[in-house]
């Protein structure tokens, strides 16, 4: 199962555009194998980011991941002739994945599933290592 499907790409970008991106032999139809490779490539990239914080496979696919996968697959299909909107969509998707992987953003999971070790309502604070501790202050 992929995060986005061929139908998701058609719904988001139109069948004509998908034919233009995938039709390598000039037959005027969507090349399912080409589209599937692009979707699998998008999945692999997404998994490489979210596996840092979420147990895979996910029990559900949030709409956010469908949209990110579609943007990445669109770029993969059109990268040789990608226009600025496609390039920017790919860059934006990767920024979102970086935020998800680093904990600056969370996946909106309906099941309430959260990152490993996190409990609902937990707050994560990151900062420099503590300078003073009970041990370093004992001599005072």
N, CA, C and O atoms as CSV, one atom per row, in Angstrom:
chain,resi,resn,atom,element,x,y,z
A,1,UNK,N,N,0.832,-1.184,0.000
A,1,UNK,CA,C,0.000,0.000,0.000
A,1,UNK,C,C,0.882,1.256,0.000
A,1,UNK,O,O,1.867,1.332,0.735
A,2,UNK,N,N,0.527,2.210,-0.808
A,2,UNK,CA,C,1.263,3.469,-0.844
A,2,UNK,C,C,0.460,4.549,-0.128
A,2,UNK,O,O,-0.750,4.415,0.052
A,3,UNK,N,N,1.139,5.621,0.279
A,3,UNK,CA,C,0.446,6.726,0.945
A,3,UNK,C,C,-0.535,7.390,-0.014
A,3,UNK,O,O,-1.673,7.675,0.359
A,4,UNK,N,N,-0.106,7.632,-1.227
A,4,UNK,CA,C,-0.984,8.201,-2.253
A,4,UNK,C,C,-1.178,7.148,-3.338
A,4,UNK,O,O,-0.350,6.252,-3.501
A,5,UNK,N,N,-2.260,7.262,-4.063
A,5,UNK,CA,C,-2.557,6.332,-5.143
A,5,UNK,C,C,-2.557,7.068,-6.477
A,5,UNK,O,O,-2.517,8.298,-6.525
A,6,UNK,N,N,-2.602,6.311,-7.535
A,6,UNK,CA,C,-2.716,6.909,-8.859
A,6,UNK,C,C,-3.974,7.780,-8.928
A,6,UNK,O,O,-3.954,8.860,-9.520
A,7,UNK,N,N,-5.055,7.311,-8.328
A,7,UNK,CA,C,-6.295,8.087,-8.338
A,7,UNK,C,C,-6.141,9.401,-7.575
A,7,UNK,O,O,-6.707,10.419,-7.972
A,8,UNK,N,N,-5.372,9.382,-6.474
A,8,UNK,CA,C,-5.104,10.624,-5.750
A,8,UNK,C,C,-4.391,11.631,-6.652
A,8,UNK,O,O,-4.713,12.819,-6.641
A,9,UNK,N,N,-3.420,11.149,-7.432
A,9,UNK,CA,C,-2.706,12.038,-8.360
A,9,UNK,C,C,-3.662,12.603,-9.411
A,9,UNK,O,O,-3.594,13.786,-9.743
A,10,UNK,N,N,-4.539,11.768,-9.925
A,10,UNK,CA,C,-5.524,12.229,-10.912
A,10,UNK,C,C,-6.444,13.267,-10.279
A,10,UNK,O,O,-6.718,14.308,-10.876
A,11,UNK,N,N,-6.921,12.980,-9.070
A,11,UNK,CA,C,-7.836,13.907,-8.386
A,11,UNK,C,C,-7.167,15.253,-8.114
A,11,UNK,O,O,-7.800,16.300,-8.249
A,12,UNK,N,N,-5.897,15.226,-7.735
A,12,UNK,CA,C,-5.193,16.459,-7.388
A,12,UNK,C,C,-4.688,17.235,-8.597
A,12,UNK,O,O,-4.716,18.466,-8.597
A,13,UNK,N,N,-4.223,16.526,-9.634
A,13,UNK,CA,C,-3.519,17.199,-10.730
A,13,UNK,C,C,-4.148,16.990,-12.105
A,13,UNK,O,O,-3.765,17.659,-13.064
A,14,UNK,N,N,-5.094,16.085,-12.211
A,14,UNK,CA,C,-5.770,15.849,-13.478
A,14,UNK,C,C,-5.171,14.701,-14.269
A,14,UNK,O,O,-3.964,14.461,-14.236
A,15,UNK,N,N,-6.036,14.001,-14.979
A,15,UNK,CA,C,-5.601,12.838,-15.756
A,15,UNK,C,C,-4.663,13.237,-16.892
A,15,UNK,O,O,-3.689,12.535,-17.164
A,16,UNK,N,N,-4.947,14.361,-17.558
A,16,UNK,CA,C,-4.105,14.797,-18.681
A,16,UNK,C,C,-2.658,15.020,-18.234
A,16,UNK,O,O,-1.716,14.622,-18.919
A,17,UNK,N,N,-2.501,15.659,-17.082
A,17,UNK,CA,C,-1.154,15.909,-16.576
A,17,UNK,C,C,-0.457,14.593,-16.228
A,17,UNK,O,O,0.738,14.439,-16.482
A,18,UNK,N,N,-1.186,13.657,-15.656
A,18,UNK,CA,C,-0.590,12.369,-15.305
A,18,UNK,C,C,-0.192,11.591,-16.560
A,18,UNK,O,O,0.833,10.910,-16.566
A,19,UNK,N,N,-0.982,11.686,-17.603
A,19,UNK,CA,C,-0.601,11.057,-18.879
A,19,UNK,C,C,0.685,11.706,-19.398
A,19,UNK,O,O,1.612,11.012,-19.813
A,20,UNK,N,N,0.734,13.035,-19.372
A,20,UNK,CA,C,1.925,13.745,-19.853
A,20,UNK,C,C,3.175,13.332,-19.091
A,20,UNK,O,O,4.245,13.200,-19.685
A,21,UNK,N,N,3.054,13.127,-17.789
A,21,UNK,CA,C,4.208,12.771,-16.966
A,21,UNK,C,C,4.660,11.335,-17.155
A,21,UNK,O,O,5.857,11.050,-17.130
A,22,UNK,N,N,3.706,10.425,-17.345
A,22,UNK,CA,C,4.047,9.002,-17.285
A,22,UNK,C,C,4.141,8.310,-18.637
A,22,UNK,O,O,4.772,7.257,-18.736
A,23,UNK,N,N,3.540,8.859,-19.667
A,23,UNK,CA,C,3.474,8.195,-20.972
A,23,UNK,C,C,4.820,8.284,-21.684
A,23,UNK,O,O,5.093,9.243,-22.406
A,24,UNK,N,N,5.650,7.276,-21.470
A,24,UNK,CA,C,7.009,7.284,-22.036
A,24,UNK,C,C,7.044,6.783,-23.483
A,24,UNK,O,O,7.985,7.083,-24.219
A,25,UNK,N,N,6.015,6.015,-23.898
A,25,UNK,CA,C,6.027,5.447,-25.252
A,25,UNK,C,C,5.069,6.148,-26.212
A,25,UNK,O,O,4.923,5.723,-27.358
A,26,UNK,N,N,4.414,7.215,-25.755
A,26,UNK,CA,C,3.548,7.978,-26.645
A,26,UNK,C,C,2.215,7.330,-26.937
A,26,UNK,O,O,1.587,7.654,-27.945
A,27,UNK,N,N,1.759,6.419,-26.084
A,27,UNK,CA,C,0.496,5.728,-26.307
A,27,UNK,C,C,-0.737,6.529,-25.910
A,27,UNK,O,O,-1.861,6.131,-26.216
A,28,UNK,N,N,-0.532,7.660,-25.228
A,28,UNK,CA,C,-1.646,8.501,-24.832
A,28,UNK,C,C,-2.419,8.007,-23.628
A,28,UNK,O,O,-3.554,8.424,-23.396
A,29,UNK,N,N,-1.801,7.109,-22.852
A,29,UNK,CA,C,-2.444,6.603,-21.639
A,29,UNK,C,C,-1.456,6.674,-20.476
A,29,UNK,O,O,-0.245,6.784,-20.670
A,30,UNK,N,N,-1.996,6.609,-19.281
A,30,UNK,CA,C,-1.154,6.602,-18.078
A,30,UNK,C,C,-0.367,5.297,-18.038
A,30,UNK,O,O,-0.938,4.217,-18.187
A,31,UNK,N,N,0.930,5.400,-17.840
A,31,UNK,CA,C,1.766,4.216,-17.664
A,31,UNK,C,C,1.768,3.886,-16.174
A,31,UNK,O,O,2.461,4.525,-15.383
A,32,UNK,N,N,0.990,2.889,-15.812
A,32,UNK,CA,C,0.783,2.527,-14.410
A,32,UNK,C,C,2.106,2.190,-13.724
A,32,UNK,O,O,2.303,2.561,-12.567
A,33,UNK,N,N,3.003,1.504,-14.400
A,33,UNK,CA,C,4.282,1.113,-13.804
A,33,UNK,C,C,5.133,2.342,-13.471
A,33,UNK,O,O,5.765,2.389,-12.416
A,34,UNK,N,N,5.151,3.320,-14.354
A,34,UNK,CA,C,5.923,4.548,-14.123
A,34,UNK,C,C,5.354,5.296,-12.916
A,34,UNK,O,O,6.105,5.764,-12.060
A,35,UNK,N,N,4.042,5.407,-12.850
A,35,UNK,CA,C,3.386,6.088,-11.735
A,35,UNK,C,C,3.656,5.337,-10.436
A,35,UNK,O,O,3.946,5.953,-9.410
A,36,UNK,N,N,3.563,4.021,-10.475
A,36,UNK,CA,C,3.790,3.221,-9.272
A,36,UNK,C,C,5.215,3.404,-8.744
A,36,UNK,O,O,5.419,3.501,-7.534
A,37,UNK,N,N,6.198,3.450,-9.643
A,37,UNK,CA,C,7.586,3.677,-9.203
A,37,UNK,C,C,7.732,5.035,-8.517
A,37,UNK,O,O,8.415,5.143,-7.499
A,38,UNK,N,N,7.103,6.056,-9.060
A,38,UNK,CA,C,7.167,7.388,-8.454
A,38,UNK,C,C,6.500,7.403,-7.082
A,38,UNK,O,O,7.008,8.025,-6.150
A,39,UNK,N,N,5.361,6.717,-6.959
A,39,UNK,CA,C,4.673,6.646,-5.671
A,39,UNK,C,C,5.502,5.869,-4.643
A,39,UNK,O,O,5.564,6.256,-3.476
A,40,UNK,N,N,6.129,4.789,-5.071
A,40,UNK,CA,C,6.978,4.006,-4.165
A,40,UNK,C,C,8.198,4.804,-3.730
A,40,UNK,O,O,8.632,4.697,-2.583
A,41,UNK,N,N,8.751,5.599,-4.630
A,41,UNK,CA,C,9.871,6.465,-4.290
A,41,UNK,C,C,9.448,7.495,-3.247
A,41,UNK,O,O,10.184,7.768,-2.299
A,42,UNK,N,N,8.266,8.060,-3.426
A,42,UNK,CA,C,7.735,9.021,-2.458
A,42,UNK,C,C,7.536,8.352,-1.099
A,42,UNK,O,O,7.861,8.936,-0.066
A,43,UNK,N,N,7.006,7.140,-1.098
A,43,UNK,CA,C,6.797,6.397,0.153
A,43,UNK,C,C,8.110,6.166,0.887
A,43,UNK,O,O,8.194,6.349,2.102
A,44,UNK,N,N,9.124,5.767,0.149
A,44,UNK,CA,C,10.421,5.496,0.766
A,44,UNK,C,C,10.993,6.760,1.410
A,44,UNK,O,O,11.552,6.706,2.505
A,45,UNK,N,N,10.854,7.868,0.740
A,45,UNK,CA,C,11.336,9.128,1.301
A,45,UNK,C,C,10.551,9.492,2.557
A,45,UNK,O,O,11.138,9.853,3.578
A,46,UNK,N,N,9.242,9.398,2.483
A,46,UNK,CA,C,8.400,9.712,3.645
A,46,UNK,C,C,8.762,8.809,4.817
A,46,UNK,O,O,8.941,9.283,5.938
A,47,UNK,N,N,8.869,7.509,4.559
A,47,UNK,CA,C,9.208,6.568,5.635
A,47,UNK,C,C,10.555,6.898,6.264
A,47,UNK,O,O,10.723,6.736,7.472
A,48,UNK,N,N,11.513,7.356,5.471
A,48,UNK,CA,C,12.831,7.662,6.015
A,48,UNK,C,C,12.771,8.801,7.032
A,48,UNK,O,O,13.602,8.863,7.938
A,49,UNK,N,N,11.816,9.682,6.892
A,49,UNK,CA,C,11.648,10.782,7.851
A,49,UNK,C,C,10.790,10.376,9.046
A,49,UNK,O,O,11.176,10.594,10.194
A,50,UNK,N,N,9.627,9.786,8.774
A,50,UNK,CA,C,8.696,9.548,9.884
A,50,UNK,C,C,9.066,8.327,10.722
A,50,UNK,O,O,8.582,8.187,11.846
A,51,UNK,N,N,9.912,7.443,10.200
A,51,UNK,CA,C,10.320,6.267,10.974
A,51,UNK,C,C,11.129,6.671,12.203
A,51,UNK,O,O,11.262,5.890,13.145
A,52,UNK,N,N,11.665,7.880,12.195
A,52,UNK,CA,C,12.406,8.375,13.359
A,52,UNK,C,C,11.498,8.507,14.576
A,52,UNK,O,O,11.954,8.409,15.715
A,53,UNK,N,N,10.198,8.732,14.323
A,53,UNK,CA,C,9.296,9.043,15.427
A,53,UNK,C,C,8.041,8.186,15.494
A,53,UNK,O,O,7.359,8.174,16.519
A,54,UNK,N,N,7.727,7.474,14.426
A,54,UNK,CA,C,6.489,6.697,14.384
A,54,UNK,C,C,6.797,5.256,14.007
A,54,UNK,O,O,7.667,4.990,13.177
A,55,UNK,N,N,6.077,4.335,14.622
A,55,UNK,CA,C,6.236,2.925,14.283
A,55,UNK,C,C,5.553,2.665,12.941
A,55,UNK,O,O,4.388,3.007,12.741
A,56,UNK,N,N,6.298,2.059,12.040
A,56,UNK,CA,C,5.777,1.766,10.706
A,56,UNK,C,C,5.471,0.280,10.595
A,56,UNK,O,O,6.164,-0.522,11.222
A,57,UNK,N,N,4.481,-0.116,9.840
A,57,UNK,CA,C,3.587,0.743,9.068
A,57,UNK,C,C,2.571,1.418,9.973
A,57,UNK,O,O,2.179,0.869,11.003
A,58,UNK,N,N,2.149,2.611,9.581
A,58,UNK,CA,C,1.121,3.327,10.317
A,58,UNK,C,C,-0.197,2.558,10.221
A,58,UNK,O,O,-0.450,1.866,9.235
A,59,UNK,N,N,-1.015,2.682,11.230
A,59,UNK,CA,C,-2.312,1.999,11.207
A,59,UNK,C,C,-3.328,2.745,10.358
A,59,UNK,O,O,-4.367,2.190,9.999
A,60,UNK,N,N,-3.033,4.004,10.033
A,60,UNK,CA,C,-3.896,4.819,9.185
A,60,UNK,C,C,-3.013,5.767,8.373
A,60,UNK,O,O,-1.861,6.018,8.726
A,61,UNK,N,N,-3.564,6.279,7.299
A,61,UNK,CA,C,-2.816,7.223,6.468
A,61,UNK,C,C,-3.471,8.588,6.563
A,61,UNK,O,O,-4.529,8.814,5.975
A,62,UNK,N,N,-2.849,9.502,7.300
A,62,UNK,CA,C,-3.415,10.844,7.397
A,62,UNK,C,C,-3.408,11.543,6.036
A,62,UNK,O,O,-2.529,11.300,5.209
A,63,UNK,N,N,-4.374,12.395,5.818
A,63,UNK,CA,C,-4.480,13.140,4.555
A,63,UNK,C,C,-3.186,13.903,4.269
A,63,UNK,O,O,-2.801,14.050,3.110
A,64,UNK,N,N,-2.520,14.384,5.305
A,64,UNK,CA,C,-1.264,15.105,5.125
A,64,UNK,C,C,-0.250,14.255,4.369
A,64,UNK,O,O,0.429,14.761,3.475
A,65,UNK,N,N,-0.134,12.977,4.708
A,65,UNK,CA,C,0.831,12.109,4.030
A,65,UNK,C,C,0.428,11.838,2.595
A,65,UNK,O,O,1.290,11.701,1.728
A,66,UNK,N,N,-0.868,11.757,2.330
A,66,UNK,CA,C,-1.346,11.577,0.956
A,66,UNK,C,C,-0.897,12.771,0.115
A,66,UNK,O,O,-0.379,12.600,-0.989
A,67,UNK,N,N,-1.095,13.969,0.640
A,67,UNK,CA,C,-0.728,15.176,-0.100
A,67,UNK,C,C,0.779,15.305,-0.272
A,67,UNK,O,O,1.247,15.706,-1.338
A,68,UNK,N,N,1.544,14.971,0.764
A,68,UNK,CA,C,3.005,15.022,0.648
A,68,UNK,C,C,3.502,14.006,-0.378
A,68,UNK,O,O,4.364,14.317,-1.200
A,69,UNK,N,N,2.960,12.798,-0.327
A,69,UNK,CA,C,3.347,11.764,-1.286
A,69,UNK,C,C,3.005,12.182,-2.706
A,69,UNK,O,O,3.782,11.938,-3.629
A,70,UNK,N,N,1.867,12.800,-2.887
A,70,UNK,CA,C,1.466,13.256,-4.224
A,70,UNK,C,C,2.424,14.328,-4.742
A,70,UNK,O,O,2.825,14.287,-5.906
A,71,UNK,N,N,2.790,15.274,-3.901
A,71,UNK,CA,C,3.727,16.328,-4.327
A,71,UNK,C,C,5.085,15.738,-4.707
A,71,UNK,O,O,5.682,16.130,-5.710
A,72,UNK,N,N,5.558,14.809,-3.911
A,72,UNK,CA,C,6.861,14.202,-4.177
A,72,UNK,C,C,6.800,13.347,-5.438
A,72,UNK,O,O,7.699,13.416,-6.276
A,73,UNK,N,N,5.753,12.545,-5.579
A,73,UNK,CA,C,5.601,11.708,-6.777
A,73,UNK,C,C,5.457,12.580,-8.021
A,73,UNK,O,O,6.011,12.253,-9.071
A,74,UNK,N,N,4.733,13.664,-7.917
A,74,UNK,CA,C,4.572,14.591,-9.042
A,74,UNK,C,C,5.935,15.108,-9.486
A,74,UNK,O,O,6.226,15.177,-10.680
A,75,UNK,N,N,6.755,15.466,-8.523
A,75,UNK,CA,C,8.104,15.940,-8.844
A,75,UNK,C,C,8.930,14.825,-9.486
A,75,UNK,O,O,9.636,15.054,-10.468
A,76,UNK,N,N,8.838,13.625,-8.926
A,76,UNK,CA,C,9.587,12.488,-9.483
A,76,UNK,C,C,9.201,12.221,-10.934
A,76,UNK,O,O,10.053,11.910,-11.767
A,77,UNK,N,N,7.919,12.345,-11.226
A,77,UNK,CA,C,7.444,12.097,-12.586
A,77,UNK,C,C,7.850,13.216,-13.548
A,77,UNK,O,O,8.163,12.952,-14.709
A,78,UNK,N,N,7.847,14.447,-13.076
A,78,UNK,CA,C,8.033,15.598,-13.960
A,78,UNK,C,C,9.376,16.289,-13.806
A,78,UNK,O,O,9.583,17.341,-14.410
A,79,UNK,N,N,10.302,15.740,-13.018
A,79,UNK,CA,C,11.492,16.494,-12.641
A,79,UNK,C,C,12.324,16.994,-13.809
A,79,UNK,O,O,12.921,18.065,-13.702
A,80,UNK,N,N,12.392,16.277,-14.908
A,80,UNK,CA,C,13.171,16.764,-16.042
A,80,UNK,C,C,12.543,18.001,-16.668
A,80,UNK,O,O,13.250,18.855,-17.203
A,81,UNK,N,N,11.233,18.101,-16.606
A,81,UNK,CA,C,10.555,19.250,-17.180
A,81,UNK,C,C,9.662,19.948,-16.169
A,81,UNK,O,O,8.681,20.593,-16.540
A,82,UNK,N,N,10.004,19.820,-14.881
A,82,UNK,CA,C,9.150,20.358,-13.822
A,82,UNK,C,C,9.143,21.878,-13.840
A,82,UNK,O,O,10.190,22.518,-13.932
A,83,UNK,N,N,7.953,22.442,-13.750
A,83,UNK,CA,C,7.854,23.887,-13.640
A,83,UNK,C,C,7.980,24.297,-12.176
A,83,UNK,O,O,7.964,23.451,-11.282
A,84,UNK,N,N,8.104,25.585,-11.943
A,84,UNK,CA,C,8.403,26.113,-10.609
A,84,UNK,C,C,7.419,25.634,-9.535
A,84,UNK,O,O,7.837,25.360,-8.410
A,85,UNK,N,N,6.150,25.527,-9.846
A,85,UNK,CA,C,5.151,25.097,-8.860
A,85,UNK,C,C,5.429,23.664,-8.399
A,85,UNK,O,O,5.268,23.348,-7.220
A,86,UNK,N,N,5.840,22.810,-9.313
A,86,UNK,CA,C,6.143,21.417,-8.969
A,86,UNK,C,C,7.405,21.348,-8.118
A,86,UNK,O,O,7.451,20.616,-7.129
A,87,UNK,N,N,8.418,22.102,-8.497
A,87,UNK,CA,C,9.672,22.142,-7.735
A,87,UNK,C,C,9.406,22.669,-6.323
A,87,UNK,O,O,9.898,22.106,-5.345
A,88,UNK,N,N,8.631,23.740,-6.221
A,88,UNK,CA,C,8.319,24.316,-4.908
A,88,UNK,C,C,7.474,23.364,-4.074
A,88,UNK,O,O,7.678,23.270,-2.864
A,89,UNK,N,N,6.536,22.661,-4.684
A,89,UNK,CA,C,5.731,21.687,-3.952
A,89,UNK,C,C,6.587,20.583,-3.357
A,89,UNK,O,O,6.357,20.158,-2.224
A,90,UNK,N,N,7.567,20.119,-4.105
A,90,UNK,CA,C,8.490,19.101,-3.616
A,90,UNK,C,C,9.317,19.645,-2.452
A,90,UNK,O,O,9.483,18.967,-1.438
A,91,UNK,N,N,9.831,20.859,-2.593
A,91,UNK,CA,C,10.628,21.473,-1.528
A,91,UNK,C,C,9.793,21.658,-0.264
A,91,UNK,O,O,10.268,21.396,0.841
A,92,UNK,N,N,8.550,22.110,-0.426
A,92,UNK,CA,C,7.662,22.289,0.726
A,92,UNK,C,C,7.356,20.958,1.405
A,92,UNK,O,O,7.316,20.879,2.632
A,93,UNK,N,N,7.142,19.918,0.612
A,93,UNK,CA,C,6.874,18.586,1.166
A,93,UNK,C,C,8.062,18.106,1.988
A,93,UNK,O,O,7.883,17.550,3.072
A,94,UNK,N,N,9.254,18.314,1.491
A,94,UNK,CA,C,10.458,17.880,2.222
A,94,UNK,C,C,10.644,18.675,3.516
A,94,UNK,O,O,11.100,18.119,4.516
A,95,UNK,N,N,10.303,19.951,3.513
A,95,UNK,CA,C,10.371,20.749,4.749
A,95,UNK,C,C,9.386,20.213,5.782
A,95,UNK,O,O,9.709,20.117,6.966
A,96,UNK,N,N,8.201,19.870,5.335
A,96,UNK,CA,C,7.209,19.316,6.242
A,96,UNK,C,C,7.686,17.978,6.802
A,96,UNK,O,O,7.518,17.706,7.991
A,97,UNK,N,N,8.279,17.147,5.952
A,97,UNK,CA,C,8.811,15.864,6.423
A,97,UNK,C,C,9.926,16.067,7.440
A,97,UNK,O,O,10.007,15.332,8.425
A,98,UNK,N,N,10.777,17.046,7.214
A,98,UNK,CA,C,11.849,17.350,8.163
A,98,UNK,C,C,11.252,17.749,9.514
A,98,UNK,O,O,11.737,17.321,10.561
A,99,UNK,N,N,10.205,18.563,9.487
A,99,UNK,CA,C,9.544,18.976,10.729
A,99,UNK,C,C,8.910,17.773,11.428
A,99,UNK,O,O,8.971,17.670,12.654
A,100,UNK,N,N,8.310,16.873,10.669
A,100,UNK,CA,C,7.724,15.664,11.254
A,100,UNK,C,C,8.808,14.775,11.859
A,100,UNK,O,O,8.643,14.246,12.958
A,101,UNK,N,N,9.905,14.617,11.146
A,101,UNK,CA,C,10.982,13.758,11.622
A,101,UNK,C,C,11.700,14.306,12.838
A,101,UNK,O,O,12.180,13.542,13.675
A,102,UNK,N,N,11.779,15.634,12.942
A,102,UNK,CA,C,12.511,16.251,14.047
A,102,UNK,C,C,11.628,16.524,15.265
A,102,UNK,O,O,12.132,16.910,16.319
A,103,UNK,N,N,10.334,16.329,15.130
A,103,UNK,CA,C,9.440,16.568,16.256
A,103,UNK,C,C,8.877,17.969,16.317
A,103,UNK,O,O,8.177,18.312,17.270
A,104,UNK,N,N,9.165,18.784,15.322
A,104,UNK,CA,C,8.618,20.143,15.302
A,104,UNK,C,C,7.168,20.142,14.833
A,104,UNK,O,O,6.464,21.141,14.984
A,105,UNK,N,N,6.723,19.032,14.268
A,105,UNK,CA,C,5.341,18.868,13.826
A,105,UNK,C,C,4.916,17.440,14.154
A,105,UNK,O,O,5.754,16.551,14.311
A,106,UNK,N,N,3.630,17.236,14.254
A,106,UNK,CA,C,3.070,15.917,14.556
A,106,UNK,C,C,2.138,15.490,13.439
A,106,UNK,O,O,1.489,16.325,12.808
A,107,UNK,N,N,2.073,14.199,13.195
A,107,UNK,CA,C,1.094,13.673,12.250
A,107,UNK,C,C,-0.290,13.726,12.879
A,107,UNK,O,O,-0.460,13.335,14.034
A,108,UNK,N,N,-1.273,14.202,12.138
A,108,UNK,CA,C,-2.633,14.224,12.670
A,108,UNK,C,C,-3.278,12.842,12.524
A,108,UNK,O,O,-3.919,12.555,11.514
A,109,UNK,N,N,-3.106,12.005,13.523
A,109,UNK,CA,C,-3.637,10.646,13.477
A,109,UNK,C,C,-4.942,10.586,14.262
A,109,UNK,O,O,-4.984,10.940,15.440
A,110,UNK,N,N,-5.986,10.142,13.612
A,110,UNK,CA,C,-7.301,10.061,14.236
A,110,UNK,C,C,-7.305,9.072,15.392
A,110,UNK,O,O,-8.069,9.227,16.345
A,111,UNK,N,N,-6.455,8.058,15.310
A,111,UNK,CA,C,-6.422,7.033,16.351
A,111,UNK,C,C,-5.802,7.546,17.640
A,111,UNK,O,O,-5.866,6.880,18.673
A,112,UNK,N,N,-5.199,8.735,17.580
A,112,UNK,CA,C,-4.525,9.261,18.756
A,112,UNK,C,C,-3.133,8.696,18.917
A,112,UNK,O,O,-2.438,9.017,19.880
A,113,UNK,N,N,-2.713,7.845,17.970
A,113,UNK,CA,C,-1.380,7.259,17.999
A,113,UNK,C,C,-0.362,8.395,17.978
A,113,UNK,O,O,-0.522,9.359,17.229
A,114,UNK,N,N,0.663,8.288,18.782
A,114,UNK,CA,C,1.665,9.345,18.819
A,114,UNK,C,C,3.049,8.758,18.644
A,114,UNK,O,O,3.225,7.546,18.519
A,115,UNK,N,N,4.001,9.626,18.640
A,115,UNK,CA,C,5.384,9.196,18.477
A,115,UNK,C,C,5.777,8.291,19.644
A,115,UNK,O,O,5.257,8.453,20.748
A,116,UNK,N,N,6.698,7.329,19.415
A,116,UNK,CA,C,7.126,6.435,20.483
A,116,UNK,C,C,7.603,7.213,21.702
A,116,UNK,O,O,8.355,8.179,21.578
A,117,UNK,N,N,7.163,6.787,22.873
A,117,UNK,CA,C,7.595,7.432,24.104
A,117,UNK,C,C,6.802,8.681,24.448
A,117,UNK,O,O,6.971,9.228,25.538
A,118,UNK,N,N,5.960,9.139,23.568
A,118,UNK,CA,C,5.180,10.343,23.833
A,118,UNK,C,C,3.801,9.959,24.336
A,118,UNK,O,O,3.208,8.985,23.873
A,119,UNK,N,N,3.315,10.704,25.253
A,119,UNK,CA,C,1.967,10.523,25.772
A,119,UNK,C,C,1.162,11.753,25.389
A,119,UNK,O,O,1.719,12.848,25.306
A,120,UNK,N,N,-0.129,11.599,25.154
A,120,UNK,CA,C,-0.947,12.764,24.847
A,120,UNK,C,C,-0.781,13.827,25.930
A,120,UNK,O,O,-0.842,13.520,27.121
A,121,UNK,N,N,-0.578,15.046,25.526
A,121,UNK,CA,C,-0.409,16.148,26.466
A,121,UNK,C,C,1.034,16.360,26.894
A,121,UNK,O,O,1.331,17.356,27.554
A,122,UNK,N,N,1.946,15.448,26.537
A,122,UNK,CA,C,3.352,15.637,26.873
A,122,UNK,C,C,3.902,16.847,26.151
A,122,UNK,O,O,3.484,17.177,25.042
A,123,UNK,N,N,4.838,17.495,26.794
A,123,UNK,CA,C,5.528,18.617,26.177
A,123,UNK,C,C,6.989,18.235,26.082
A,123,UNK,O,O,7.584,17.791,27.064
A,124,UNK,N,N,7.556,18.400,24.934
A,124,UNK,CA,C,8.970,18.091,24.734
A,124,UNK,C,C,9.728,19.407,24.676
A,124,UNK,O,O,9.372,20.309,23.918
A,125,UNK,N,N,10.771,19.505,25.480
A,125,UNK,CA,C,11.603,20.700,25.489
A,125,UNK,C,C,13.012,20.270,25.146
A,125,UNK,O,O,13.557,19.341,25.741
A,126,UNK,N,N,13.590,20.950,24.188
A,126,UNK,CA,C,14.964,20.667,23.812
A,126,UNK,C,C,15.785,21.910,24.050
A,126,UNK,O,O,15.323,23.023,23.801
A,127,UNK,N,N,16.989,21.731,24.528
A,127,UNK,CA,C,17.861,22.871,24.779
A,127,UNK,C,C,19.261,22.389,25.087
A,127,UNK,O,O,19.552,21.196,25.004
A,128,UNK,N,N,20.116,23.310,25.439
A,128,UNK,CA,C,21.492,22.918,25.740
A,128,UNK,C,C,21.556,22.095,27.023
A,128,UNK,O,O,20.631,22.104,27.835
A,129,UNK,N,N,22.658,21.392,27.182
A,129,UNK,CA,C,22.847,20.581,28.369
A,129,UNK,C,C,22.900,21.476,29.601
A,129,UNK,O,O,23.369,22.612,29.524
A,130,UNK,N,N,22.424,20.973,30.733
A,130,UNK,CA,C,22.382,21.728,31.986
A,130,UNK,C,C,23.801,22.083,32.436
A,130,UNK,O,O,24.693,21.234,32.449
A,131,UNK,N,N,23.990,23.342,32.800
A,131,UNK,CA,C,25.313,23.793,33.261
A,131,UNK,C,C,25.469,23.524,34.747
A,131,UNK,O,O,26.507,23.028,35.186
A,132,UNK,N,N,24.449,23.848,35.518
A,132,UNK,CA,C,24.501,23.656,36.956
A,132,UNK,C,C,23.625,22.475,37.352
A,132,UNK,O,O,22.541,22.273,36.805
A,133,UNK,N,N,24.105,21.717,38.293
A,133,UNK,CA,C,23.337,20.602,38.832
A,133,UNK,C,C,23.572,20.539,40.330
A,133,UNK,O,O,24.368,21.308,40.870
A,134,UNK,N,N,22.896,19.644,40.991
A,134,UNK,CA,C,23.111,19.489,42.433
A,134,UNK,C,C,24.558,19.162,42.724
A,134,UNK,O,O,25.133,19.640,43.703
A,135,UNK,N,N,25.145,18.338,41.863
A,135,UNK,CA,C,26.539,17.922,42.079
A,135,UNK,C,C,27.496,19.099,41.951
A,135,UNK,O,O,28.399,19.240,42.776
A,136,UNK,N,N,27.324,19.948,40.939
A,136,UNK,CA,C,28.256,21.068,40.758
A,136,UNK,C,C,28.039,22.164,41.773
A,136,UNK,O,O,28.945,22.967,41.998
A,137,UNK,N,N,26.872,22.232,42.400
A,137,UNK,CA,C,26.574,23.285,43.369
A,137,UNK,C,C,26.846,22.867,44.811
A,137,UNK,O,O,26.738,23.701,45.709
A,138,UNK,N,N,27.197,21.602,45.064
A,138,UNK,CA,C,27.435,21.127,46.430
A,138,UNK,C,C,28.570,21.862,47.127
A,138,UNK,O,O,28.541,22.055,48.342
A,139,UNK,N,N,29.554,22.267,46.364
A,139,UNK,CA,C,30.697,22.920,46.985
A,139,UNK,C,C,30.386,24.329,47.459
A,139,UNK,O,O,31.213,24.940,48.136
A,140,UNK,N,N,29.242,24.852,47.133
A,140,UNK,CA,C,28.901,26.227,47.559
A,140,UNK,C,C,28.241,26.235,48.893
A,140,UNK,O,O,27.888,27.300,49.401
